[in-house]
XYZ file of N, CA and C in Angstrom:
768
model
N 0.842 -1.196 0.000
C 0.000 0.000 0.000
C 0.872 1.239 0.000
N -0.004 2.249 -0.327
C 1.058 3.970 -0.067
C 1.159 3.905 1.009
N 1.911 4.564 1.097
C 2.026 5.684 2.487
C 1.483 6.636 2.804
N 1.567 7.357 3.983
C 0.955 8.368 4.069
C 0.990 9.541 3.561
N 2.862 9.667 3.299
C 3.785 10.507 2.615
C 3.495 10.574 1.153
N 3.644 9.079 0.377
C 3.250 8.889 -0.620
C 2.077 9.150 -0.957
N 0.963 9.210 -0.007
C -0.722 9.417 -0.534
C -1.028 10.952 -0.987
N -0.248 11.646 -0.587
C -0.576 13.671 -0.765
C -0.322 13.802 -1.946
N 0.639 13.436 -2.736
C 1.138 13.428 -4.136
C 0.580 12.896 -4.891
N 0.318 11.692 -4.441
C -0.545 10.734 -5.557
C -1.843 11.468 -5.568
N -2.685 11.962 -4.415
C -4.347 12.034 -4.635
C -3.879 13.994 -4.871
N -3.131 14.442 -4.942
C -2.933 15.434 -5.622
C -3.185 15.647 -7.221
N -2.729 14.147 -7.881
C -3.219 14.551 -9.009
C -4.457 13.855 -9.458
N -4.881 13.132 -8.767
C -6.406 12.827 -8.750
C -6.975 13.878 -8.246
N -7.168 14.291 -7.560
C -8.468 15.807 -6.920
C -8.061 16.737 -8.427
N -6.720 17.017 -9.013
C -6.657 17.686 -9.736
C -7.355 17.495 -11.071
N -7.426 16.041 -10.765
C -8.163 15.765 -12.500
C -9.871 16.094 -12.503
N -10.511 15.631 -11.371
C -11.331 15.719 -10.772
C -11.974 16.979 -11.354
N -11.749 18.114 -11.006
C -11.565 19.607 -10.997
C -11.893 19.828 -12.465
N -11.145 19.039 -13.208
C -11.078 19.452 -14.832
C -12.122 18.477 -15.617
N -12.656 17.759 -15.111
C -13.541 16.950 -15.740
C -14.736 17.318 -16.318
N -15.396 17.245 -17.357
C -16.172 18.285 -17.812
C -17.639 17.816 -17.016
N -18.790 18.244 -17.359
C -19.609 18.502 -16.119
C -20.605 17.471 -16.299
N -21.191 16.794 -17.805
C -21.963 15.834 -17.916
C -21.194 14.398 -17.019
N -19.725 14.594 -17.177
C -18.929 12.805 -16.815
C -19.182 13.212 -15.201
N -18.805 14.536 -14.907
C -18.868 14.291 -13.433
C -20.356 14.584 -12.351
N -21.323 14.842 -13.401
C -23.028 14.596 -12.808
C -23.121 13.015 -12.941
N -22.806 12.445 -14.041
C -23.095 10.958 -14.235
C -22.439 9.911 -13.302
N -21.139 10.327 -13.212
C -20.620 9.717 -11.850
C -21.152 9.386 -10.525
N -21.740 10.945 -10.345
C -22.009 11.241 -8.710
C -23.438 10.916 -8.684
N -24.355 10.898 -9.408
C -25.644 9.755 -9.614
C -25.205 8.341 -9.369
N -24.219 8.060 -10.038
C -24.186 6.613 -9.839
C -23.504 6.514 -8.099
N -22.822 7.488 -7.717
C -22.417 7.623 -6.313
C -23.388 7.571 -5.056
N -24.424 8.162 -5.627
C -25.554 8.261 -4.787
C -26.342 7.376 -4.560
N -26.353 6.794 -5.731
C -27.357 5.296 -5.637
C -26.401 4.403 -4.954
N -25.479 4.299 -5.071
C -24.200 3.093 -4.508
C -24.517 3.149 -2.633
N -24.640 4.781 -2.672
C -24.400 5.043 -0.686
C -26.292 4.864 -0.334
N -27.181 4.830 -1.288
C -28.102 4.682 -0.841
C -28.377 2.906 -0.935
N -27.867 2.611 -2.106
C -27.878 1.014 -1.619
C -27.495 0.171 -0.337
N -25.825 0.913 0.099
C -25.640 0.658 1.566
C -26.864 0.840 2.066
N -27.649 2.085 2.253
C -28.194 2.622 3.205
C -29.807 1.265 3.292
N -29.974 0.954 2.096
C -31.235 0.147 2.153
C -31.200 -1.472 2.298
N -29.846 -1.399 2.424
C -29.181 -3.194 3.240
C -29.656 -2.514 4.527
N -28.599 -1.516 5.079
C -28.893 -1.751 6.033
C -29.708 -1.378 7.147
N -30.759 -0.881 6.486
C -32.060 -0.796 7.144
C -32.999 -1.950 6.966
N -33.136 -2.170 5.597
C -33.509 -3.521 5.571
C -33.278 -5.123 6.741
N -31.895 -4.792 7.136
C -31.226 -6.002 7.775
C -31.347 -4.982 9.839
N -32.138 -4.114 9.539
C -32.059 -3.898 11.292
C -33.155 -3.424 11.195
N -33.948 -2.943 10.696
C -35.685 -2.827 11.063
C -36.316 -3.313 11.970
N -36.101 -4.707 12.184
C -36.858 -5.536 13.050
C -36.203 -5.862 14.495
N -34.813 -5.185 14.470
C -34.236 -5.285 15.594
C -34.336 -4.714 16.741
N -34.523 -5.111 17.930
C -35.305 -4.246 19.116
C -34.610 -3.621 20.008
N -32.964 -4.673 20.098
C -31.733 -4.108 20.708
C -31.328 -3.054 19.623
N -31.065 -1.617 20.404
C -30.464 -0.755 19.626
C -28.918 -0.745 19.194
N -28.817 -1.380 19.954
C -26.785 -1.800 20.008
C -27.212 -2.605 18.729
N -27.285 -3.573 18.621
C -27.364 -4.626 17.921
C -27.391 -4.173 16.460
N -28.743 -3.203 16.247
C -29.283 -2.634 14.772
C -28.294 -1.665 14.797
N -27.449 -1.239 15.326
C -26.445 -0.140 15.372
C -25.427 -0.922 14.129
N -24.841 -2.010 14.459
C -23.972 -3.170 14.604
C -24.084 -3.486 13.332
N -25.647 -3.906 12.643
C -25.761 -4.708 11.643
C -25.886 -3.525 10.485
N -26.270 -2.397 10.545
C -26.403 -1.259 9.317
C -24.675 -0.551 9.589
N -23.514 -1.119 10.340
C -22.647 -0.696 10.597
C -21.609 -2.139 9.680
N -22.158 -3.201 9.759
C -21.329 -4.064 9.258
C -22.034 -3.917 7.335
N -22.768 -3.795 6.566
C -23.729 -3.989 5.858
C -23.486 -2.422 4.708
N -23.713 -1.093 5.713
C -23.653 0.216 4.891
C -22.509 0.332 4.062
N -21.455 0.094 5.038
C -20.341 0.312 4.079
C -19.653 0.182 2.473
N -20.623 -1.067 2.458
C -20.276 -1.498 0.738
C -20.450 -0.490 -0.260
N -21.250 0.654 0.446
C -21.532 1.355 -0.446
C -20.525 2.351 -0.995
N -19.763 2.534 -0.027
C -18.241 3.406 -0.176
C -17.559 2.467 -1.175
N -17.201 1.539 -0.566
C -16.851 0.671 -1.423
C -16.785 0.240 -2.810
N -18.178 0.004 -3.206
C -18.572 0.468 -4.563
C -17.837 1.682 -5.544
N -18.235 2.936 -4.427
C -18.105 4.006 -4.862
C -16.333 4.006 -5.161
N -15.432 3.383 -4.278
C -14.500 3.659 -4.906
C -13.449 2.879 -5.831
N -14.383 1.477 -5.644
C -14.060 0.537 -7.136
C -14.306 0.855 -8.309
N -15.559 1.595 -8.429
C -16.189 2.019 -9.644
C -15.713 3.139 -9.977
N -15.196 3.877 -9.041
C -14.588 5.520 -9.702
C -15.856 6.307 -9.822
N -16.813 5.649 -8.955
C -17.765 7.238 -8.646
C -16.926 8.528 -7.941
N -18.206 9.475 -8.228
C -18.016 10.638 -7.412
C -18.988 10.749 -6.348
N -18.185 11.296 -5.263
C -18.962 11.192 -4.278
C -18.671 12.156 -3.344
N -19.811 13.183 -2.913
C -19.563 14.754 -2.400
C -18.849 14.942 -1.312
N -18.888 13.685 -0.544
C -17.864 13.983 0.970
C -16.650 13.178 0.166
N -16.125 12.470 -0.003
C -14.890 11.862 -0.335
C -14.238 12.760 -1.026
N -15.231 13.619 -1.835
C -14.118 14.828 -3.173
C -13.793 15.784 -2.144
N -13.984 16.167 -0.524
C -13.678 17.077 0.279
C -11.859 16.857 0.304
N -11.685 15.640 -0.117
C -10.443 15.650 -0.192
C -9.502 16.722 -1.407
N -10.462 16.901 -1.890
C -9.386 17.975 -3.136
C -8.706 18.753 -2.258
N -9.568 19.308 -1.036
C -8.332 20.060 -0.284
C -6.763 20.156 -0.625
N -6.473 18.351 -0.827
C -5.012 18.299 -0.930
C -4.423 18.677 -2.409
N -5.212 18.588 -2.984
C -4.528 19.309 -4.400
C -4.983 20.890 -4.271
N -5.687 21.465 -3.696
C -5.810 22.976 -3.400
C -4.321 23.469 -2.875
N -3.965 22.396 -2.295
C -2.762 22.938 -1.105
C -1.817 22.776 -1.697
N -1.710 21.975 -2.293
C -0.598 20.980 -3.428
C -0.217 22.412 -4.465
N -1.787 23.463 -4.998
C -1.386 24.140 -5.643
C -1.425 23.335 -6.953
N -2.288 22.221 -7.432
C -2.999 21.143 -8.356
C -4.041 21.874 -9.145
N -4.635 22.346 -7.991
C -5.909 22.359 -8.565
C -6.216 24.469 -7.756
N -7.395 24.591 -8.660
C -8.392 25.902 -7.877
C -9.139 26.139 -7.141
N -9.351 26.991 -6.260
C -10.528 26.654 -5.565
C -11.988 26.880 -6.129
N -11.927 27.298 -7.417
C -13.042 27.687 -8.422
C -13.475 26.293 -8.863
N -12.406 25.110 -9.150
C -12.783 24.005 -9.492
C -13.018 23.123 -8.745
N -12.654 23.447 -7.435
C -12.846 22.462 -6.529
C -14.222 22.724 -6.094
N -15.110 23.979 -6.207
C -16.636 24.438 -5.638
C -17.316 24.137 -6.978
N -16.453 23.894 -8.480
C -17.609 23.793 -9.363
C -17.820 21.946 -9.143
N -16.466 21.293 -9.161
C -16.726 19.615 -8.747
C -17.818 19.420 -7.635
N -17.646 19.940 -6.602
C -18.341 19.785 -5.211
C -20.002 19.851 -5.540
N -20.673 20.921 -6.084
C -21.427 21.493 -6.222
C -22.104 20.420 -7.622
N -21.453 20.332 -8.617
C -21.714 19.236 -9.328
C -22.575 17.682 -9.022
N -21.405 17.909 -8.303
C -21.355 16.315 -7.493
C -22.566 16.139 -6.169
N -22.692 16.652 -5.567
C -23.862 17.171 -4.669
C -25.333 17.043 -5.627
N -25.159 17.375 -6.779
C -26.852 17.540 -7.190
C -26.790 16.155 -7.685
N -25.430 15.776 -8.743
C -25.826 14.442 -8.429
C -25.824 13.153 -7.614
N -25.301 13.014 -6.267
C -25.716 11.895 -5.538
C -26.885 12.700 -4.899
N -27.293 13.439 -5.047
C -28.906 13.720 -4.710
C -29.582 12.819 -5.409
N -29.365 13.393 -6.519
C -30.414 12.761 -8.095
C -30.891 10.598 -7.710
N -29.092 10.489 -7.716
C -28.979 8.960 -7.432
C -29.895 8.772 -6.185
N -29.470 9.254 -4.792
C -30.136 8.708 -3.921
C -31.725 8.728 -4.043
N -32.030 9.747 -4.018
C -33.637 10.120 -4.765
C -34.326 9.477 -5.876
N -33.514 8.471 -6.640
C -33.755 7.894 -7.459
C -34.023 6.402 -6.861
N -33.400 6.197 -6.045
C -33.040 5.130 -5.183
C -34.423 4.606 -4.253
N -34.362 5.302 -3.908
C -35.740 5.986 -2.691
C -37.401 5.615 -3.586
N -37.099 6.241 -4.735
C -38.829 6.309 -5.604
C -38.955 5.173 -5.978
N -37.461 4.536 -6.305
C -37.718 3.021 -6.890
C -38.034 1.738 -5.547
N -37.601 2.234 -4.465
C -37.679 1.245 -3.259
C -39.766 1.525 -2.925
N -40.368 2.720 -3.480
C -41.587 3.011 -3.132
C -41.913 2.221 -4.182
N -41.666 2.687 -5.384
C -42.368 2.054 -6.474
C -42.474 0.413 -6.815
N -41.558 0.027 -6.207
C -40.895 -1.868 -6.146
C -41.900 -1.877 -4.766
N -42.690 -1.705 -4.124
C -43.564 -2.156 -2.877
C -42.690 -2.127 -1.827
N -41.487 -1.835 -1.564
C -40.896 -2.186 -0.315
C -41.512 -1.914 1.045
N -42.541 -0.135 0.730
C -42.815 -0.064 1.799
C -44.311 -0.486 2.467
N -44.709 -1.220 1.408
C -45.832 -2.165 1.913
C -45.714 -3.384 3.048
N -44.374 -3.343 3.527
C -43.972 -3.908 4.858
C -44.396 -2.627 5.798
N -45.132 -3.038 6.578
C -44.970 -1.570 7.507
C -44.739 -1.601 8.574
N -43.723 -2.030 8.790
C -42.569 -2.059 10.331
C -41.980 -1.719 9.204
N -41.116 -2.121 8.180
C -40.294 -1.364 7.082
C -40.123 0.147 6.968
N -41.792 0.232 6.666
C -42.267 1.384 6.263
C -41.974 2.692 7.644
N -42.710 1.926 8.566
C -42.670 2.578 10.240
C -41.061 3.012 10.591
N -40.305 2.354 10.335
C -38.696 2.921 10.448
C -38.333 3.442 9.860
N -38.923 2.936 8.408
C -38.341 4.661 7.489
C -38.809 5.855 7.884
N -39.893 5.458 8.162
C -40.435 7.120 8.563
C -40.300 7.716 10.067
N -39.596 6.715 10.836
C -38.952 7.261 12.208
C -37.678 7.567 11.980
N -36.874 6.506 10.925
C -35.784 7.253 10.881
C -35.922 8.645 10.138
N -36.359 9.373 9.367
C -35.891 9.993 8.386
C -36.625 11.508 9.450
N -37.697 10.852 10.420
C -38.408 11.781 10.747
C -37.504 12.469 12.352
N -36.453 11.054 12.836
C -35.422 11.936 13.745
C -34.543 13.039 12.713
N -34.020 12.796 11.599
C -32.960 13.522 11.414
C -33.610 14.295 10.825
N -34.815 14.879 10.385
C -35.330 16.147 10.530
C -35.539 16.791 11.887
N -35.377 16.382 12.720
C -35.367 16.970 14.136
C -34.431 17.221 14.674
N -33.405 17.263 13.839
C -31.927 17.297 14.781
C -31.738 18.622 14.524
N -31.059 19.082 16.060
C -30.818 20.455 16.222
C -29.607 20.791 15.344
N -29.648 22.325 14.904
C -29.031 22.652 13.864
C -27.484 22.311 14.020
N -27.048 22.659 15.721
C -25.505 22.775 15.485
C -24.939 21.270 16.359
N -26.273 20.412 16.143
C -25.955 19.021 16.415
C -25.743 18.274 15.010
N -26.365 19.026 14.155
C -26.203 18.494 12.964
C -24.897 18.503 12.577
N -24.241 19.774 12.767
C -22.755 20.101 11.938
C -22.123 18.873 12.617
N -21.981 19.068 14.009
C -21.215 18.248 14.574
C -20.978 16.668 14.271
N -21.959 16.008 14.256
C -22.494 15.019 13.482
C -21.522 15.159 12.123
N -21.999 15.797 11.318
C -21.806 15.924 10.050
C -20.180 15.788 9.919
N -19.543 16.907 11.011
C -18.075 16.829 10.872
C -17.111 15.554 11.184
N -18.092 15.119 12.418
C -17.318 13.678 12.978
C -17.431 12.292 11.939
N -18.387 12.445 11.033
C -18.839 11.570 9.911
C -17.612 11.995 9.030
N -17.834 12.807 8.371
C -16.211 13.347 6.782
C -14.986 12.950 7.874
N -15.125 13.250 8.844
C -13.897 12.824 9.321
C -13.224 11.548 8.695
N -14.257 10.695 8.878
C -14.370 9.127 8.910
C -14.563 8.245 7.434
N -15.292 9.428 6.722
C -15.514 9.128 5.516
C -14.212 9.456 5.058
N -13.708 10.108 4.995
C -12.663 11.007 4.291
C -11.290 9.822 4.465
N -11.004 9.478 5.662
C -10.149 8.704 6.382
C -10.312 7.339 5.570
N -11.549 6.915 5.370
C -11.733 5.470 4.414
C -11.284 5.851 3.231
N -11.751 6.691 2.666
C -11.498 7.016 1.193
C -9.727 7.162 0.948
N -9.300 7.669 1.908
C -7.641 7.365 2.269
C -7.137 6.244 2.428
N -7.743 5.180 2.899
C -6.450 3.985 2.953
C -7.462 3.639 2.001
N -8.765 3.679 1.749
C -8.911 2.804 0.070
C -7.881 2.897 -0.855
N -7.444 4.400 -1.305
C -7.218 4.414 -2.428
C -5.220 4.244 -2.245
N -5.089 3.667 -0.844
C -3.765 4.057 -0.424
C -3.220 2.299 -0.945
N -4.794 1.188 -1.187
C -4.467 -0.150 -1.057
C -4.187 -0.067 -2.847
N -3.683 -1.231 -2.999
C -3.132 -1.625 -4.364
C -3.710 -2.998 -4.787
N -4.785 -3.227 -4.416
C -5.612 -4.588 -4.928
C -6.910 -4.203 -4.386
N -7.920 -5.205 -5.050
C -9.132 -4.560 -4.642
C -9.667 -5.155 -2.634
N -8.626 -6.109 -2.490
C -8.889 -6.626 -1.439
C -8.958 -5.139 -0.302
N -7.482 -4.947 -0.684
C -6.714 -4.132 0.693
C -7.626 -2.438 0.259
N -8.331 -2.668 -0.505
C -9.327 -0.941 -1.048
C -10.165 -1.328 -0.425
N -11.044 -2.028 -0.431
C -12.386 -2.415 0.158
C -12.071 -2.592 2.279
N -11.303 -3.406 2.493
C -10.683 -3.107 3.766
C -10.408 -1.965 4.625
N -9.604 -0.711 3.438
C -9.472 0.584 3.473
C -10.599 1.211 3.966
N -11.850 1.007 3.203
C -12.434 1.596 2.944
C -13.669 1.371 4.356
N -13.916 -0.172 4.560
C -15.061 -0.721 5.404
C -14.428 0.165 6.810
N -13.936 -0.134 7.202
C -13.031 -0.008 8.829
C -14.012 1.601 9.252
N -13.454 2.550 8.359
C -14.032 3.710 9.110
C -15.632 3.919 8.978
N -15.962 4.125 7.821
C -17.341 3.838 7.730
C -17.949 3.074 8.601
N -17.933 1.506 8.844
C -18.579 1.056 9.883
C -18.495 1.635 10.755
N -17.169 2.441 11.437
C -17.370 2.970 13.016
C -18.224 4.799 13.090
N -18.349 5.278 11.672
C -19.526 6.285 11.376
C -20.780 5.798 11.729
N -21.274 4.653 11.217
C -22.906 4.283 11.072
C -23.153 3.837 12.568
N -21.956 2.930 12.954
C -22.335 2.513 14.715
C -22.448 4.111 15.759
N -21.082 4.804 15.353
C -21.353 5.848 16.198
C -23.034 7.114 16.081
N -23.350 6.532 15.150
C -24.726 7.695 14.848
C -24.198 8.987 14.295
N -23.302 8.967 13.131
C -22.754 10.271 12.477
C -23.726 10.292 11.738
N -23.703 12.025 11.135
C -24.504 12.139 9.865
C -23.565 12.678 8.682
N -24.420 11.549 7.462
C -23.645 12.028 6.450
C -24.906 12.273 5.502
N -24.440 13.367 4.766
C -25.634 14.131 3.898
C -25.819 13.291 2.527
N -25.067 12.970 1.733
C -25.602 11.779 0.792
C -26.358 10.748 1.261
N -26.039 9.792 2.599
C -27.071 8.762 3.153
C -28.533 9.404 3.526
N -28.126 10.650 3.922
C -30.116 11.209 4.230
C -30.716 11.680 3.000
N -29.956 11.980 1.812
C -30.158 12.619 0.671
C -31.266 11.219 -0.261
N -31.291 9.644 0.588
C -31.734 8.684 0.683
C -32.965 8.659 1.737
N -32.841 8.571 3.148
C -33.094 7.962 4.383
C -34.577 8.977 4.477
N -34.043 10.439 3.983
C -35.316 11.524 4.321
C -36.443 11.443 3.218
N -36.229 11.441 1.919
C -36.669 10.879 0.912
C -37.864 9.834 0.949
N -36.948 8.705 1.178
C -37.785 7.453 1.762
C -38.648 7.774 2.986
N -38.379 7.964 3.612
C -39.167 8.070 4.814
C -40.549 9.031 4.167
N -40.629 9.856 3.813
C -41.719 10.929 3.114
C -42.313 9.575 2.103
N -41.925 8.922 1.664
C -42.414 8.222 0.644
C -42.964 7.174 1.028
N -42.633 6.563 2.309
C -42.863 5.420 2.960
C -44.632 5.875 3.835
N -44.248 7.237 4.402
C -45.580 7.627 4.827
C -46.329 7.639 3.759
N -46.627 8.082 2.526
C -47.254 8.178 1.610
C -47.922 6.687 0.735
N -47.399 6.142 1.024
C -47.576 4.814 0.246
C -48.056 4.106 1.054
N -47.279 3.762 2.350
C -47.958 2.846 3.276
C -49.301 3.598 4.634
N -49.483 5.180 4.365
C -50.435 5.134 5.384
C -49.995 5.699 6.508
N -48.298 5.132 7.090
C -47.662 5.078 8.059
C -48.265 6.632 8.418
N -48.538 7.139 10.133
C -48.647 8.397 10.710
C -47.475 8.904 10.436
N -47.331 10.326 9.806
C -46.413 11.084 9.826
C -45.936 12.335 10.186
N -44.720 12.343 11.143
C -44.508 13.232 12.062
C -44.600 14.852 11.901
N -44.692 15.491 12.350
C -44.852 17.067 11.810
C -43.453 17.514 11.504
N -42.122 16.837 11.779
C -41.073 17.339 11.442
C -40.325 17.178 10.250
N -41.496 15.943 9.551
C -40.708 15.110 8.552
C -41.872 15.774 7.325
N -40.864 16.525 7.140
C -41.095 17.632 5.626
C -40.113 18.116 4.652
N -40.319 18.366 3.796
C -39.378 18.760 2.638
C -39.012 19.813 3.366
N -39.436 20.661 4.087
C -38.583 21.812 5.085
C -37.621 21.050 5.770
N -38.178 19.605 6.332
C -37.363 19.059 7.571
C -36.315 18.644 6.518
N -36.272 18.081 5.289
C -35.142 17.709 4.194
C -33.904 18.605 4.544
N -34.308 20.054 4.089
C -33.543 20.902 4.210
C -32.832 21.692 5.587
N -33.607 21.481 6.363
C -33.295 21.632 8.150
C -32.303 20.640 8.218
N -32.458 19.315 7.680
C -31.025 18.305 8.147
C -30.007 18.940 6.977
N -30.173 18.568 5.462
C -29.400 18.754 4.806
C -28.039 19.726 4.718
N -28.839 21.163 5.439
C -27.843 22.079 5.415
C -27.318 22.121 6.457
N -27.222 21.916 8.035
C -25.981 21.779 8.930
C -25.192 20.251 8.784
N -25.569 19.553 8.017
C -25.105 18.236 8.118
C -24.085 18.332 6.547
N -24.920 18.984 5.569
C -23.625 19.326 4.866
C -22.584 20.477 4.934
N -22.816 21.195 5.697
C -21.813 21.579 6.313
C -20.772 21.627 7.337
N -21.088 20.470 7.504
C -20.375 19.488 8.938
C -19.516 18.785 8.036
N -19.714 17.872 7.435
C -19.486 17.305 6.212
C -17.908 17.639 5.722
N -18.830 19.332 5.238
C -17.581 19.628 4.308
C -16.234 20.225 5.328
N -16.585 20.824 6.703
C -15.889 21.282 7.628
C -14.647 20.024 8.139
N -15.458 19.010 8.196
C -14.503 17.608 8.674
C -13.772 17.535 7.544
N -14.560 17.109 6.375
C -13.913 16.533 4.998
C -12.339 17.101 4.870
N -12.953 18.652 4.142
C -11.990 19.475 4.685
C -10.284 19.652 5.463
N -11.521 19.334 6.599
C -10.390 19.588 7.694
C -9.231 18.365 7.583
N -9.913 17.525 7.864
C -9.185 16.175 7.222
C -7.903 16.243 6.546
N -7.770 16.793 5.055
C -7.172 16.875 4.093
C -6.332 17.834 4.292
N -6.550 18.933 4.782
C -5.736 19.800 5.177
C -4.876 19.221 6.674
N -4.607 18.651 7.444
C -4.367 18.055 8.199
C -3.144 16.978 7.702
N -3.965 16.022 6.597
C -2.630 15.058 6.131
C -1.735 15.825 5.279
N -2.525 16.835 4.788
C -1.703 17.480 3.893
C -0.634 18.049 4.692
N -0.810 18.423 6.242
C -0.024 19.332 6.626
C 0.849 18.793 7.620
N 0.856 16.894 7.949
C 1.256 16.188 8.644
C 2.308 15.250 7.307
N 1.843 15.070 6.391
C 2.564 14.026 5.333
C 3.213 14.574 4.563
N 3.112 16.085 3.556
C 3.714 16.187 2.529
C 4.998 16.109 2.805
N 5.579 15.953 1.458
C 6.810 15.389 1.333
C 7.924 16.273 1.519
């Protein structure tokens, strides 16, 4: 595998390419990014719904979510917290910060698109005609519209932390074994700890609105396309604050 030393240089000229990619390849990417982290997200709700110990359902959407990173970085998606890493080609002096907000911003509408796509098809396929299914989607999606604003960031930051950190020894491994390894380790300890990451709700809030709608399920007064945006925006900005921070950090602990 790289090093740590070795990793600033190398993902220097990846964030840099990133940056220059024209805008249809890098919407099409980050759709397919979105659906990948919402697939995690519908294992592993699927596989803890019915679980009554909270440790436990913590455990199993913690062993299960991750693939979805995973995916994302076998396939060479884009994906809005992992590209927080351009930082290091900002610093590197790779890349702009004009290109690094037009990638970001890109990339954001599409793992929206994906996850949201994700979500209509899990309504439209009957999923939520289970309704204990249905009943958790719409408790989950209906806490993280309730989360206080500067609980959100926090959340949000301690998540990119973690995300950011996988996406680092993924791309640090040199087979797909030691990438996927890279990659599971931190993520699982995001989903157990209860971080928020804004592509997985860009899924979780979605569904949940859709799950009330289809199945009947009572739905909470917080869980609204307002409440979408009440999580979305301190949680992506937690996000990008960790992500961020992250990168600037190895950048400022490793370069060469």
């Amino acid at each position: 595998m790289l090093s740590p030393g070795e990793f600033v240089p190398f993902y220097a000229q990846i964030g840099a390419k990133k940056c220059t990619n024209s805008a249809v390849r890098l919407f099409l990417a980050a759709v397919l990014a979105g659906f990948l982290i919402a697939s995690g997200a519908v294992a592993a709700s699927t596989a803890s719904y019915a679980l009554e110990n909270p440790s436990l359902a913590r455990v199993a959407a913690g062993l299960l979510f991750p693939f979805g990173l995973i995916m994302v970085v076998i396939t060479g998606a884009e994906l809005f917290t992992g590209n927080c890493l351009i930082t290091i080609s900002l610093l590197e002096r790779k890349a702009a910060l004009s290109g690094m907000a037009r990638n970001l911003t890109i990339v954001y509408l599409g793992n929206f698109a994906g996850a949201a796509l994700l979500a209509g098809a899990m309504a439209l396929g009957g999923a939520f005609s289970n309704e204990a299914l249905a009943a958790y989607a719409v408790r989950t999606a209906a806490n993280k519209c309730a989360l206080p604003f500067g609980q959100g960031v926090v959340l949000g930051i301690l998540c990119n932390i973690l995300v950011c950190a996988g996406v680092m020894c993924a791309l640090c491994g040199k087979s797909v074994a030691s990438r996927a390894v890279g990659a599971f380790v931190p993520v699982s300890f995001f989903v157990i700890g209860g971080f928020e990451h804004c592509v997985a709700n860009m899924y979780y809030i979605p569904a949940g609105l859709l799950a009330a709608g289809y199945s009947g399920a009572a739905c909470p007064p917080a869980l609204s396309l307002a409440g979408l945006w009440a999580n979305l925006v301190p949680v992506t900005l937690g996000n990008l604050l960790g992500g961020c921070g992250f990168g600037a950090l190895i950048w400022a602990a490793q370069r060469p």
